[in-house]
Short mmCIF file of C-alpha atoms in Angstrom, two decimals:
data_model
loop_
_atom_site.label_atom_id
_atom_site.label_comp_id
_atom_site.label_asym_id
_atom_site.label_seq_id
_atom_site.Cartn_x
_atom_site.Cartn_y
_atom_site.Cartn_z
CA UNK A 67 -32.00 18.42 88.70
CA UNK A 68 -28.16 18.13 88.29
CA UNK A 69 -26.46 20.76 90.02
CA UNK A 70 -24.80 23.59 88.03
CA UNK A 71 -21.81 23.68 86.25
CA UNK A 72 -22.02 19.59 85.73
CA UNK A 73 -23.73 16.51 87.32
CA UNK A 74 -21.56 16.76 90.44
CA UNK A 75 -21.40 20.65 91.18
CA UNK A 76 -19.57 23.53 90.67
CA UNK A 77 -16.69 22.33 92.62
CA UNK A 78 -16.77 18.73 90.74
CA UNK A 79 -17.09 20.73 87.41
CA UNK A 80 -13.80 22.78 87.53
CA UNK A 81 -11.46 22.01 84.46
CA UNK A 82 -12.13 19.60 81.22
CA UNK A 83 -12.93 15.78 81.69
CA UNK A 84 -10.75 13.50 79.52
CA UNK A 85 -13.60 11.22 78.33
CA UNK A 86 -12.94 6.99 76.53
CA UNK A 87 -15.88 5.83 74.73
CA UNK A 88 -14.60 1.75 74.19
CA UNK A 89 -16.67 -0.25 71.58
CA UNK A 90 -16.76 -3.21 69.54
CA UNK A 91 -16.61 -0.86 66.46
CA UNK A 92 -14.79 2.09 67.72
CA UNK A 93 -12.64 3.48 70.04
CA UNK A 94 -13.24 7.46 70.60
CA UNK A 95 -12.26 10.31 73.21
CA UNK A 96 -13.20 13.74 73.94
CA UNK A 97 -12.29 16.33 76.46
CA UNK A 98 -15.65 17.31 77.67
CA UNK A 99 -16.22 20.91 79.27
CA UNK A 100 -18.06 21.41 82.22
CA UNK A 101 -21.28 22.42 80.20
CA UNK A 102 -21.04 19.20 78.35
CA UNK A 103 -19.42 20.87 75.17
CA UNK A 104 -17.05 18.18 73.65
CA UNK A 105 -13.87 19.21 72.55
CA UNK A 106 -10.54 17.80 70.79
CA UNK A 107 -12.80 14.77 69.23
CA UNK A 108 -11.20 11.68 68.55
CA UNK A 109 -11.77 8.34 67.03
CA UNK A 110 -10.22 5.24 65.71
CA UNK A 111 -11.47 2.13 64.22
CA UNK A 112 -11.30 -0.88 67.52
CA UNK A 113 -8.46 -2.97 66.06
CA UNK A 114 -9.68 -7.01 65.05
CA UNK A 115 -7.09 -9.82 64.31
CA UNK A 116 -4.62 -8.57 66.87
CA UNK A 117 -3.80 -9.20 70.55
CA UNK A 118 -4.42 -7.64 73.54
CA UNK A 119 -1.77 -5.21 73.16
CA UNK A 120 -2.74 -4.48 69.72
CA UNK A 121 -6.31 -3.00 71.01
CA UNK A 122 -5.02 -0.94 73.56
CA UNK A 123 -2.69 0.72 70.90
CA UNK A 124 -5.77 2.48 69.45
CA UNK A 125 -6.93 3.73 73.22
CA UNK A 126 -2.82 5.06 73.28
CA UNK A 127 -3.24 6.57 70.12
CA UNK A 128 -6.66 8.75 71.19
CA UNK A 129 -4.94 9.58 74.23
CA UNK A 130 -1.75 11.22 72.76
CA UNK A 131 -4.19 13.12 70.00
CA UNK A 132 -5.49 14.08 73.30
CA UNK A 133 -2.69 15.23 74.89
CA UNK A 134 -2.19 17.67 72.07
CA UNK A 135 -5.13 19.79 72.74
CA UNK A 136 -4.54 22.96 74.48
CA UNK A 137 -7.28 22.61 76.97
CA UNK A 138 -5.13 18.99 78.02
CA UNK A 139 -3.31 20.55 80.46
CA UNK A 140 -6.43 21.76 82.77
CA UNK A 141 -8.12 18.33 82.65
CA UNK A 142 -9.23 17.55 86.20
CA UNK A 143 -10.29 13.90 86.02
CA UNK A 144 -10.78 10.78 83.17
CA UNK A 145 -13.96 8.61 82.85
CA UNK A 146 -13.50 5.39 80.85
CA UNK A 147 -16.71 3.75 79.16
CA UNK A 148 -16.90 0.15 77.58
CA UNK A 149 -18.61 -2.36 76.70
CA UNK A 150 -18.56 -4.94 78.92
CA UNK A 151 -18.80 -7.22 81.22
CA UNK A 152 -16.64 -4.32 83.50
CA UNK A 153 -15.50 -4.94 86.95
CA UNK A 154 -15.13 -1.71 88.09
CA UNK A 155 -13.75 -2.76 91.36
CA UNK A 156 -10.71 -4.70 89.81
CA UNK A 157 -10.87 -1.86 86.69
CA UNK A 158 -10.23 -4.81 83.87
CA UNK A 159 -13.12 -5.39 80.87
CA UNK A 160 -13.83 -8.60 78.89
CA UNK A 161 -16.03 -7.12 76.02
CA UNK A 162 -17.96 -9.89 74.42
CA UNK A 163 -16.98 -7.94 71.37
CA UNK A 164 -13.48 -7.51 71.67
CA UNK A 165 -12.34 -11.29 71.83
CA UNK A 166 -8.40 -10.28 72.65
CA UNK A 167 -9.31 -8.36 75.74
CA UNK A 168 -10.24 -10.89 78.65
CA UNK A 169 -9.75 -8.81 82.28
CA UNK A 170 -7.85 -6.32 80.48
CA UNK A 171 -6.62 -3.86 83.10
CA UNK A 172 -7.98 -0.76 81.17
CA UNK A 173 -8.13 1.05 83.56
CA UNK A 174 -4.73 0.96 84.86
CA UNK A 175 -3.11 1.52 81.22
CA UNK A 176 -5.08 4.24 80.45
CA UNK A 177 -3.91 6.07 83.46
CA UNK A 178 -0.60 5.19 82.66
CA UNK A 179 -1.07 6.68 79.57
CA UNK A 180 -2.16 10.15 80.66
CA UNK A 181 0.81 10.20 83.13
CA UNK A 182 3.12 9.44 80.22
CA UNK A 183 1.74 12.15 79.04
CA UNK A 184 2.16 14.84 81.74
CA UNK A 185 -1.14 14.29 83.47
CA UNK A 186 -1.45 11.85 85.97
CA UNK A 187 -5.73 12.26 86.98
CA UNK A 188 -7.60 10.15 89.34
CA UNK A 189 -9.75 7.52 86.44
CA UNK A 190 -12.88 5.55 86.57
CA UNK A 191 -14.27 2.82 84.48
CA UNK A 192 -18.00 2.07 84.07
CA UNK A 193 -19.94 0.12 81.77
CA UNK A 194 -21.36 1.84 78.42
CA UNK A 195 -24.74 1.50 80.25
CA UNK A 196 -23.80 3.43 83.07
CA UNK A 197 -22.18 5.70 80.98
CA UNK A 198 -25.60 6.04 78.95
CA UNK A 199 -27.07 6.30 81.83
CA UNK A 200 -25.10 9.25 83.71
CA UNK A 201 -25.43 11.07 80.46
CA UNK A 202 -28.97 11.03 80.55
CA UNK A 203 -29.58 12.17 83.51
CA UNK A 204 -26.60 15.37 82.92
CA UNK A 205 -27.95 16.43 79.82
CA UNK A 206 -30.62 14.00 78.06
CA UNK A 207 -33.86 12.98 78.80
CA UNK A 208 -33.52 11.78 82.56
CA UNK A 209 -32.68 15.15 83.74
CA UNK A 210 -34.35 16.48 86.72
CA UNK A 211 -35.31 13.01 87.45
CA UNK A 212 -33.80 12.21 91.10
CA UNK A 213 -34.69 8.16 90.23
CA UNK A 214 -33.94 6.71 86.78
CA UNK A 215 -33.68 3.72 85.42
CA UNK A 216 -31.90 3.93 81.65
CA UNK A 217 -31.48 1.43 78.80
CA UNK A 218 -29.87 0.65 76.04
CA UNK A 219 -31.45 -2.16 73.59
CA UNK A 220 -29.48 -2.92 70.75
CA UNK A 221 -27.30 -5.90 69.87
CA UNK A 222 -27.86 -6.76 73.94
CA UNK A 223 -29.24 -4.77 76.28
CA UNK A 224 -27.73 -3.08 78.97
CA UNK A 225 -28.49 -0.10 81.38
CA UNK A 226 -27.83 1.96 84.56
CA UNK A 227 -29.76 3.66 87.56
CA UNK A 228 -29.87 6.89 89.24
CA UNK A 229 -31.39 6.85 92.58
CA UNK A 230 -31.59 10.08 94.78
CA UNK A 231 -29.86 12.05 91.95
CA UNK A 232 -26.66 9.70 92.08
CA UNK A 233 -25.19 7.39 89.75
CA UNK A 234 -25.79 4.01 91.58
CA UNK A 235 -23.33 1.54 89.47
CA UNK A 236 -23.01 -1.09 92.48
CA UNK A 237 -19.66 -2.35 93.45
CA UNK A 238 -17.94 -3.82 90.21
CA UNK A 239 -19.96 -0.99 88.07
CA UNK A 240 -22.95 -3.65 86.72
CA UNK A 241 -26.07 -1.97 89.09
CA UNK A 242 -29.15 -1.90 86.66
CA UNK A 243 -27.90 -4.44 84.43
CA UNK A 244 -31.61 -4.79 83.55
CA UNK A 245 -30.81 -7.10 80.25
CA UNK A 246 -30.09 -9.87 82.70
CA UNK A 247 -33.33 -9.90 84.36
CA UNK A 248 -35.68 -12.86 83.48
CA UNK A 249 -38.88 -11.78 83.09
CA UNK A 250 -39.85 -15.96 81.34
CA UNK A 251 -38.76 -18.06 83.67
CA UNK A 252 -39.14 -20.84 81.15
CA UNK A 253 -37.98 -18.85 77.91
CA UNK A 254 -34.87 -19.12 75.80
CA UNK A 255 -31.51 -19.68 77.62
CA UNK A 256 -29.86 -16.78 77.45
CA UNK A 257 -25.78 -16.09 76.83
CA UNK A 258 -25.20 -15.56 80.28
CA UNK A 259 -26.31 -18.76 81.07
CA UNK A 260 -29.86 -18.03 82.45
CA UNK A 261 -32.90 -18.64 81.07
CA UNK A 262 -36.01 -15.87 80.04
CA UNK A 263 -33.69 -12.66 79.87
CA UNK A 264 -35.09 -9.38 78.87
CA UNK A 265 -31.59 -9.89 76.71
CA UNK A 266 -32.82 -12.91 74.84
CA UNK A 267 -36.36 -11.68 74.02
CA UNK A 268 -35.98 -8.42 73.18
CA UNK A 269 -32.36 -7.32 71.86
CA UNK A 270 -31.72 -6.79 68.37
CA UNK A 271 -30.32 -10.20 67.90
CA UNK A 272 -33.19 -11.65 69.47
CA UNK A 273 -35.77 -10.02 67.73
CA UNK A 274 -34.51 -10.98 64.51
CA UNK A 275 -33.65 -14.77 65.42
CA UNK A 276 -37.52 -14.75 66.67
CA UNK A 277 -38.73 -13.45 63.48
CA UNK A 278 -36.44 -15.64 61.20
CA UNK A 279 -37.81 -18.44 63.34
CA UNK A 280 -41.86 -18.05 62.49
CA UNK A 281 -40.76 -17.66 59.12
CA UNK A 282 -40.08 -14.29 58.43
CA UNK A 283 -38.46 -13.06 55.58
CA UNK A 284 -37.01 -9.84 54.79
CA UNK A 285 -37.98 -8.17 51.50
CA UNK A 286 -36.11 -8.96 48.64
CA UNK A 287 -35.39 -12.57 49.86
CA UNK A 288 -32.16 -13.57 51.03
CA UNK A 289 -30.72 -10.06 49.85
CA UNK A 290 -32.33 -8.20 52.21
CA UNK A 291 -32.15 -7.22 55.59
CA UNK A 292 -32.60 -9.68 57.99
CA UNK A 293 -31.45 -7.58 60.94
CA UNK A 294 -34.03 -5.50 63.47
CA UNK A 295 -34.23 -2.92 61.59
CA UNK A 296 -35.11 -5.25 58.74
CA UNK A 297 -37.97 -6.62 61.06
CA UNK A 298 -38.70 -2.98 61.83
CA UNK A 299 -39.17 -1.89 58.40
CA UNK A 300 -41.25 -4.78 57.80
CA UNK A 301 -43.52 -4.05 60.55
CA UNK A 302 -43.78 -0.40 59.62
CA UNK A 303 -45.41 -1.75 56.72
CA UNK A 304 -48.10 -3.80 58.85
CA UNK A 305 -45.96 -7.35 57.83
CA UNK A 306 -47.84 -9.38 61.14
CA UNK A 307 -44.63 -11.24 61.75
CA UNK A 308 -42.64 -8.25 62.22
CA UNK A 309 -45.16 -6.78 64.25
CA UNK A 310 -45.44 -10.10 66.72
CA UNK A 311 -41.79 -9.44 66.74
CA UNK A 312 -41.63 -6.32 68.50
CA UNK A 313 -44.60 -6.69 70.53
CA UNK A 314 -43.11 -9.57 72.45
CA UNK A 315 -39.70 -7.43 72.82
CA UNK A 316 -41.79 -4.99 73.78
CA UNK A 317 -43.95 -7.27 76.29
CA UNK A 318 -40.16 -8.29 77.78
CA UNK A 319 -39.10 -4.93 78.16
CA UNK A 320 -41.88 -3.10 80.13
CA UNK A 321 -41.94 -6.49 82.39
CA UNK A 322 -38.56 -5.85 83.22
CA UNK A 323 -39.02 -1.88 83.54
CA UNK A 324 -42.04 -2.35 85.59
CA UNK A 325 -40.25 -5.19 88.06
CA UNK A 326 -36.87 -2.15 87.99
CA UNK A 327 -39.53 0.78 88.90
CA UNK A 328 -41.62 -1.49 91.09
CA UNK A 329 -37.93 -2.14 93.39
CA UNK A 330 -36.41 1.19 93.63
CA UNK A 331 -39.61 3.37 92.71
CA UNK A 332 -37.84 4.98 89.63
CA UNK A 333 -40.33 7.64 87.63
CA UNK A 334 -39.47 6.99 84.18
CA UNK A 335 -37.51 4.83 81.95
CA UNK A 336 -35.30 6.13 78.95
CA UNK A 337 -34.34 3.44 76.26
CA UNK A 338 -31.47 4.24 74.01
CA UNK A 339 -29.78 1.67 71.47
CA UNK A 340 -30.33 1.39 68.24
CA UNK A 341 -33.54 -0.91 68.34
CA UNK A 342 -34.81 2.04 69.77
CA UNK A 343 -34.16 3.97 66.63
CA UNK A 344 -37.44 2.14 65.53
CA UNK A 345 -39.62 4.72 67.54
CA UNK A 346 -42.93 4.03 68.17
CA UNK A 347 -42.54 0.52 66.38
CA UNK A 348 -41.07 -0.81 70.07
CA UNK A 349 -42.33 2.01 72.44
CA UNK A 350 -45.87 1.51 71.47
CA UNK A 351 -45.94 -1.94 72.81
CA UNK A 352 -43.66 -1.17 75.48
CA UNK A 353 -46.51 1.20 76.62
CA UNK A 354 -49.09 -1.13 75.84
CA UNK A 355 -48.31 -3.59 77.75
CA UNK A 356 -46.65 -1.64 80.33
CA UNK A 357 -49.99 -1.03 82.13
CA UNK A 358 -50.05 -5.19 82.85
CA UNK A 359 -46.73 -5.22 84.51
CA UNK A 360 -46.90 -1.36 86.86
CA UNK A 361 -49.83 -2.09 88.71
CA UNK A 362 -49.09 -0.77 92.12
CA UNK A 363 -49.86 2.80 92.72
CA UNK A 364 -46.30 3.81 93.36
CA UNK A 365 -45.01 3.27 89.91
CA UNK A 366 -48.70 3.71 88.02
CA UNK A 367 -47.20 7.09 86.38
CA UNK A 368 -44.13 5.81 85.37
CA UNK A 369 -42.72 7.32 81.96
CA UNK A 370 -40.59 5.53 79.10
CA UNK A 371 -39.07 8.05 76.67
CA UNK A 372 -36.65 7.50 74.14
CA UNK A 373 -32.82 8.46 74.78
CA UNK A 374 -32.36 12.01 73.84
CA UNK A 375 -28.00 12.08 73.58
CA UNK A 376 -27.75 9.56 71.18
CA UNK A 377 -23.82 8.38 69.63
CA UNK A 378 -22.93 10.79 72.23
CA UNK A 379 -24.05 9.52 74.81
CA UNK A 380 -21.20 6.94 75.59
CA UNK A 381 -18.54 10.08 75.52
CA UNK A 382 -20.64 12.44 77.72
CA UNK A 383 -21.87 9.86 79.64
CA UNK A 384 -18.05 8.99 80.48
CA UNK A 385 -17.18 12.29 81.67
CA UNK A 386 -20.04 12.37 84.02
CA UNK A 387 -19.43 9.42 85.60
CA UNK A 388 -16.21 10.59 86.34
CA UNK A 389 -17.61 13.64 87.88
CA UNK A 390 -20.23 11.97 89.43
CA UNK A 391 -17.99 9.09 91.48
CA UNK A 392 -14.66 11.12 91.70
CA UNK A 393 -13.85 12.77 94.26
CA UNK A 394 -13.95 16.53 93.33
#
């Protein structure tokens, strides 16, 4: 179980975290208390039709609101989460989402931002899976798990590991990067250039190109919603195409949790995201078919829950990252 006072300690805990939660939609900040309490909330709208520059004026602008906070001056550390691809080691992003921002050194400008503004702290980038991941395990529904592997399966799908109670994000932050896995080794190419990813079988995107392509069609025709949640609606309502849908995501998914647990003996699995948000429309085959895939006795009780944080997650799980790889 995470130590008291925060997932790094007491000592790691002292003073607020200054927390970045970088999206394709939004661009948010927190200072986050030792107890996980989020104060001095922040948000803006991620900039489109601008340049590099541009974005990063929205980060400066949820850093000075910030910086007005009275807690500001007792922040001990900053944790930066974003969608990615990250490379931690170099601290630059290229969100698929955010076109302008190719290596983007975020993690240098932010810091130079909080010096600018009177607090210089030691910063860390990670990946919004990692992120969702060391929330999870601080506060959500990995805690008191010392092995973990989390998820989050939406648009793509992304995720993190814990392993002896520590966030493991590798070397350039993109450990557990389970959405990369093939688990078809003669399915769909995938964006990454690979072919059978969990990514391109069972993300949002995919589930809804799948659908589309056995002829699905949403209710009310070419009105409705053709998204994943369209399909998930639809299969609520026992539509069999919907419901083929999500049982090969689901097939996809506890292949690649099972081949994850089977490696680095992790007891459960939490998936986040919002295909998630479907409930039992994706975790019941998940489960189903889970029992094909985690046949060794070492991994035969493994668990997959649903994410418990939610649109937090990406803010708390920020400021525990920090506290979890900084030094204290």
């Amino acid at each position: 179980m995470p130590a008291p006072g925060g997932p790094g300690g007491p000592g790691a805990a002292a003073g607020p975290t200054v927390a970045i939660d970088i999206g394709g939609t939004k661009i948010a900040g927190a200072l986050v208390l030792p107890d996980g309490t989020m104060a001095a909330t922040t948000r803006r709208p991620t900039p489109r039709d601008t340049d590099a520059d541009g974005v990063f004026a929205a980060v400066a602008e949820v850093v000075a609101e910030l910086a007005r906070s009275p807690l500001w001056p007792a922040a001990a550390r900053c944790g930066i989460g974003s969608a990615g691809p990250v490379d931690a080691s170099r601290g630059t992003v290229s969100p698929v989402n955010i076109g302008a921002w190719r290596d983007f050194p975020v993690q240098a400008r932010v810091a130079a931002e909080l010096a600018r503004h009177g607090t210089p702290l030691p910063t860390v980038l990670v990946g919004d899976g990692v992120a969702m991941t060391a929330a999870e395990h601080w506060l959500g529904a990995a805690r008191g798990h010392a092995n973990a592997l989390c998820m989050v399966v939406s648009t793509g799908v992304g995720g993190g590991l814990i392993l002896n109670n520590r966030l493991h994000p590798g070397p350039t932050g993109n450990a557990g990067h389970i959405g990369h896995i093939s688990v078809a080794f003669d399915g769909p190419r995938c964006v990454c250039g690979s072919r059978g990813c969990v990514e391109s079988i069972a993300s949002g995107t995919a589930i809804a190109r799948w659908a589309a392509e056995q002829g699905w069609t949403p209710a009310g025709g070419a009105a409705g919603d053709a998204s994943a949640a369209g399909v998930a609606a639809a299969a609520e309502a026992g539509d069999p195409l919907a419901l083929a849908a999500f049982d090969r995501a689901g097939r996809a998914l506890a292949a690649a949790i099972a081949a994850g647990a089977t490696l680095v003996e992790t007891g459960i699995a939490v998936v986040g995201g919002g295909v998630a948000a479907s409930g039992d429309t994706l975790f019941g085959p998940i489960r189903a078919h889970l029992a094909d895939y985690a046949t060794l006795s070492y991994v035969g009780g493994l668990e997959v829950v649903p994410a418990a944080l939610g649109t937090h997650a990406g803010l708390i799980g920020a400021a525990a990252a920090a506290t979890m790889l900084l030094p204290a």
